[in-house]
CSV table of C-alpha atoms in Angstrom, one decimal:
chain,number,residue,atom,x,y,z
A,21,UNK,CA,126.9,108.4,80.6
A,22,UNK,CA,123.6,108.5,82.6
A,23,UNK,CA,120.6,106.7,81.1
A,24,UNK,CA,117.5,108.8,81.0
A,25,UNK,CA,114.4,107.7,82.9
A,26,UNK,CA,111.6,106.7,80.6
A,27,UNK,CA,108.1,108.2,81.0
A,28,UNK,CA,106.8,104.9,82.3
A,29,UNK,CA,109.6,104.6,84.8
A,30,UNK,CA,109.0,108.2,86.0
A,31,UNK,CA,105.3,107.4,86.5
A,32,UNK,CA,106.2,104.4,88.6
A,33,UNK,CA,108.8,106.4,90.5
A,34,UNK,CA,106.4,109.1,91.4
A,35,UNK,CA,103.8,106.6,92.7
A,36,UNK,CA,106.2,104.7,94.7
A,37,UNK,CA,107.9,107.8,96.3
A,38,UNK,CA,104.4,108.9,97.4
A,39,UNK,CA,104.0,105.4,98.8
A,40,UNK,CA,106.5,103.2,100.5
A,41,UNK,CA,109.8,104.0,98.7
A,42,UNK,CA,112.6,105.8,100.3
A,43,UNK,CA,115.3,107.9,98.6
A,44,UNK,CA,118.4,107.6,100.7
A,45,UNK,CA,120.9,110.4,100.3
A,46,UNK,CA,124.4,109.0,100.4
A,47,UNK,CA,127.7,111.0,100.3
A,48,UNK,CA,127.6,112.1,96.7
A,49,UNK,CA,124.3,110.8,95.3
A,50,UNK,CA,121.0,109.2,96.3
A,51,UNK,CA,119.5,105.8,95.7
A,52,UNK,CA,115.9,104.6,95.5
A,53,UNK,CA,115.1,101.9,98.2
A,54,UNK,CA,112.1,99.6,97.8
A,55,UNK,CA,110.9,97.6,100.8
A,56,UNK,CA,107.6,95.7,101.1
A,57,UNK,CA,106.4,92.8,103.4
A,58,UNK,CA,107.0,89.3,102.2
A,59,UNK,CA,103.3,88.9,101.3
A,60,UNK,CA,103.8,91.5,98.5
A,61,UNK,CA,106.5,89.4,96.9
A,62,UNK,CA,104.9,89.5,93.4
A,63,UNK,CA,104.6,93.3,93.6
A,64,UNK,CA,108.3,93.6,94.7
A,65,UNK,CA,109.3,91.4,91.8
A,66,UNK,CA,107.3,93.6,89.4
A,67,UNK,CA,108.9,96.8,90.7
A,68,UNK,CA,112.3,95.1,90.4
A,69,UNK,CA,111.6,94.2,86.8
A,70,UNK,CA,110.5,97.7,86.0
A,71,UNK,CA,113.7,99.2,87.5
A,72,UNK,CA,116.1,96.3,86.5
A,73,UNK,CA,118.4,98.6,84.5
A,74,UNK,CA,119.1,100.7,87.6
A,75,UNK,CA,119.5,97.7,90.1
A,76,UNK,CA,122.4,95.3,90.7
A,77,UNK,CA,121.2,92.0,92.2
A,78,UNK,CA,117.9,90.5,93.2
A,79,UNK,CA,115.5,91.5,96.0
A,80,UNK,CA,116.6,90.0,99.3
A,81,UNK,CA,114.7,88.8,102.3
A,82,UNK,CA,115.3,90.7,105.5
A,83,UNK,CA,114.1,89.8,109.0
A,84,UNK,CA,113.2,92.7,111.2
A,85,UNK,CA,113.0,92.1,115.0
A,86,UNK,CA,110.5,94.4,116.8
A,87,UNK,CA,111.5,94.1,120.5
A,88,UNK,CA,108.5,96.2,121.5
A,89,UNK,CA,106.0,93.6,120.5
A,90,UNK,CA,108.2,90.5,120.3
A,91,UNK,CA,107.5,90.1,116.6
A,92,UNK,CA,109.6,89.3,113.6
A,93,UNK,CA,108.7,90.9,110.3
A,94,UNK,CA,109.9,89.5,106.9
A,95,UNK,CA,110.5,92.0,104.2
A,96,UNK,CA,111.8,92.0,100.6
A,97,UNK,CA,114.2,94.8,99.7
A,98,UNK,CA,116.2,96.1,96.9
A,99,UNK,CA,117.9,99.4,96.0
A,100,UNK,CA,119.1,101.1,92.9
A,101,UNK,CA,122.7,102.3,92.4
A,102,UNK,CA,123.4,105.7,93.8
A,103,UNK,CA,123.1,108.2,90.9
A,104,UNK,CA,122.3,111.8,90.2
A,105,UNK,CA,118.8,110.9,88.8
A,106,UNK,CA,117.8,109.8,92.3
A,107,UNK,CA,119.4,112.9,93.8
A,108,UNK,CA,117.1,115.0,91.6
A,109,UNK,CA,114.0,113.1,92.9
A,110,UNK,CA,115.3,113.5,96.5
A,111,UNK,CA,115.5,117.3,96.0
A,112,UNK,CA,111.9,117.3,94.9
A,113,UNK,CA,110.4,115.0,97.5
A,114,UNK,CA,112.6,115.6,100.6
A,115,UNK,CA,113.4,118.5,102.9
A,116,UNK,CA,115.9,118.0,105.7
A,117,UNK,CA,115.7,114.2,105.0
A,118,UNK,CA,111.9,114.1,105.6
A,119,UNK,CA,109.6,113.1,102.8
A,120,UNK,CA,107.3,116.0,101.7
A,121,UNK,CA,104.6,116.7,99.1
A,122,UNK,CA,106.1,119.3,96.8
A,123,UNK,CA,104.3,122.5,95.9
A,124,UNK,CA,104.1,121.3,92.2
A,125,UNK,CA,102.7,117.9,92.9
A,126,UNK,CA,99.9,118.6,90.4
A,127,UNK,CA,102.6,118.7,87.7
A,128,UNK,CA,104.1,115.4,88.9
A,129,UNK,CA,101.2,113.2,89.8
A,130,UNK,CA,99.4,113.2,86.4
A,131,UNK,CA,99.4,109.5,85.4
A,132,UNK,CA,96.9,106.7,86.3
A,133,UNK,CA,99.9,104.4,86.6
A,134,UNK,CA,101.4,106.7,89.3
A,135,UNK,CA,98.1,106.7,91.2
A,136,UNK,CA,97.8,102.9,90.9
A,137,UNK,CA,101.4,102.4,92.3
A,138,UNK,CA,100.7,104.8,95.1
A,139,UNK,CA,97.5,102.9,96.0
A,140,UNK,CA,99.3,99.5,95.8
A,141,UNK,CA,101.9,100.9,98.2
A,142,UNK,CA,99.7,102.7,100.7
A,143,UNK,CA,96.1,102.2,99.9
A,144,UNK,CA,93.3,100.1,101.2
A,145,UNK,CA,89.6,99.6,101.5
A,146,UNK,CA,87.7,100.6,104.6
A,147,UNK,CA,86.1,97.7,106.5
A,148,UNK,CA,82.8,99.6,107.2
A,149,UNK,CA,82.1,100.8,103.6
A,150,UNK,CA,83.3,100.6,100.0
A,151,UNK,CA,85.4,103.7,100.7
A,152,UNK,CA,89.1,103.6,100.0
A,153,UNK,CA,92.0,105.3,101.7
A,154,UNK,CA,95.6,106.3,101.2
A,155,UNK,CA,97.8,106.1,104.3
A,156,UNK,CA,99.5,109.5,104.2
A,157,UNK,CA,100.1,109.7,107.9
A,158,UNK,CA,103.5,111.3,107.6
A,159,UNK,CA,102.3,114.4,105.7
A,160,UNK,CA,101.0,117.6,107.2
A,161,UNK,CA,97.5,119.0,106.7
A,162,UNK,CA,98.6,121.6,104.1
A,163,UNK,CA,100.3,118.7,102.2
A,164,UNK,CA,97.1,116.7,102.3
A,165,UNK,CA,95.2,119.8,101.0
A,166,UNK,CA,97.8,120.0,98.2
A,167,UNK,CA,97.2,116.3,97.4
A,168,UNK,CA,93.4,116.8,97.5
A,169,UNK,CA,93.7,119.7,95.0
A,170,UNK,CA,95.9,117.6,92.7
A,171,UNK,CA,93.6,114.6,92.7
A,172,UNK,CA,90.6,116.8,92.0
A,173,UNK,CA,92.2,118.7,89.2
A,174,UNK,CA,94.1,115.9,87.5
A,175,UNK,CA,91.7,113.0,88.1
A,176,UNK,CA,88.4,114.6,89.0
A,177,UNK,CA,88.6,112.6,92.2
A,178,UNK,CA,86.9,113.7,95.4
A,179,UNK,CA,88.7,113.0,98.6
A,180,UNK,CA,88.4,113.9,102.3
A,181,UNK,CA,91.1,114.3,104.9
A,182,UNK,CA,90.5,112.1,107.9
A,183,UNK,CA,92.3,112.2,111.2
A,184,UNK,CA,93.2,108.7,112.6
A,185,UNK,CA,95.2,107.9,115.6
A,186,UNK,CA,98.6,108.9,114.4
A,187,UNK,CA,97.8,111.6,111.7
A,188,UNK,CA,95.9,112.3,108.6
A,189,UNK,CA,95.0,110.1,105.7
A,190,UNK,CA,93.2,110.6,102.5
A,191,UNK,CA,89.8,109.0,102.2
A,192,UNK,CA,88.1,108.3,98.9
A,193,UNK,CA,84.3,108.1,99.7
A,194,UNK,CA,82.3,105.1,98.6
A,195,UNK,CA,80.5,107.2,95.9
A,196,UNK,CA,83.9,107.9,94.3
A,197,UNK,CA,85.5,104.5,94.7
A,198,UNK,CA,84.2,103.2,91.3
A,199,UNK,CA,85.6,106.3,89.6
A,200,UNK,CA,89.0,105.7,91.3
A,201,UNK,CA,89.0,102.1,90.1
A,202,UNK,CA,88.2,103.1,86.6
A,203,UNK,CA,91.1,105.5,86.6
A,204,UNK,CA,93.6,103.0,87.8
């Protein structure tokens, strides 16, 4: 018997999939994988507590060696069990094993909690202003435009698409930052 995902869990899932989470497709089903740097330990523990009924075990510390720069990164990770529920999310948010923004994102990203989780995963504040941003570098320009439309229609939030070194990211201008903070 598969336990249904609650509306709160779904809101957190949507936000974290838009952010740093990965849904890994295994042989017969998928699993949700959460990884954050060690500095975000409290955030990882919060996510773990929110998903505890889908997870066996505790988050574990993993050291990643980056030979290119001679650095070691420490990350906390946990994953859910492989189940059909995650396979369903994988079908929505992945094409050919690449994360995408689905055509119906405006029907999925409707909750302030989803937006807050997404920002906690991938957001930040610009150093030169009070503007905010969402690191969405892996998405295409049409996907960014889809996200912009969703944020405007669902949250009355103005955004801009900015090109930075490796791709596009969503920028929330200073004049809209307060509205964003009120939403989340």
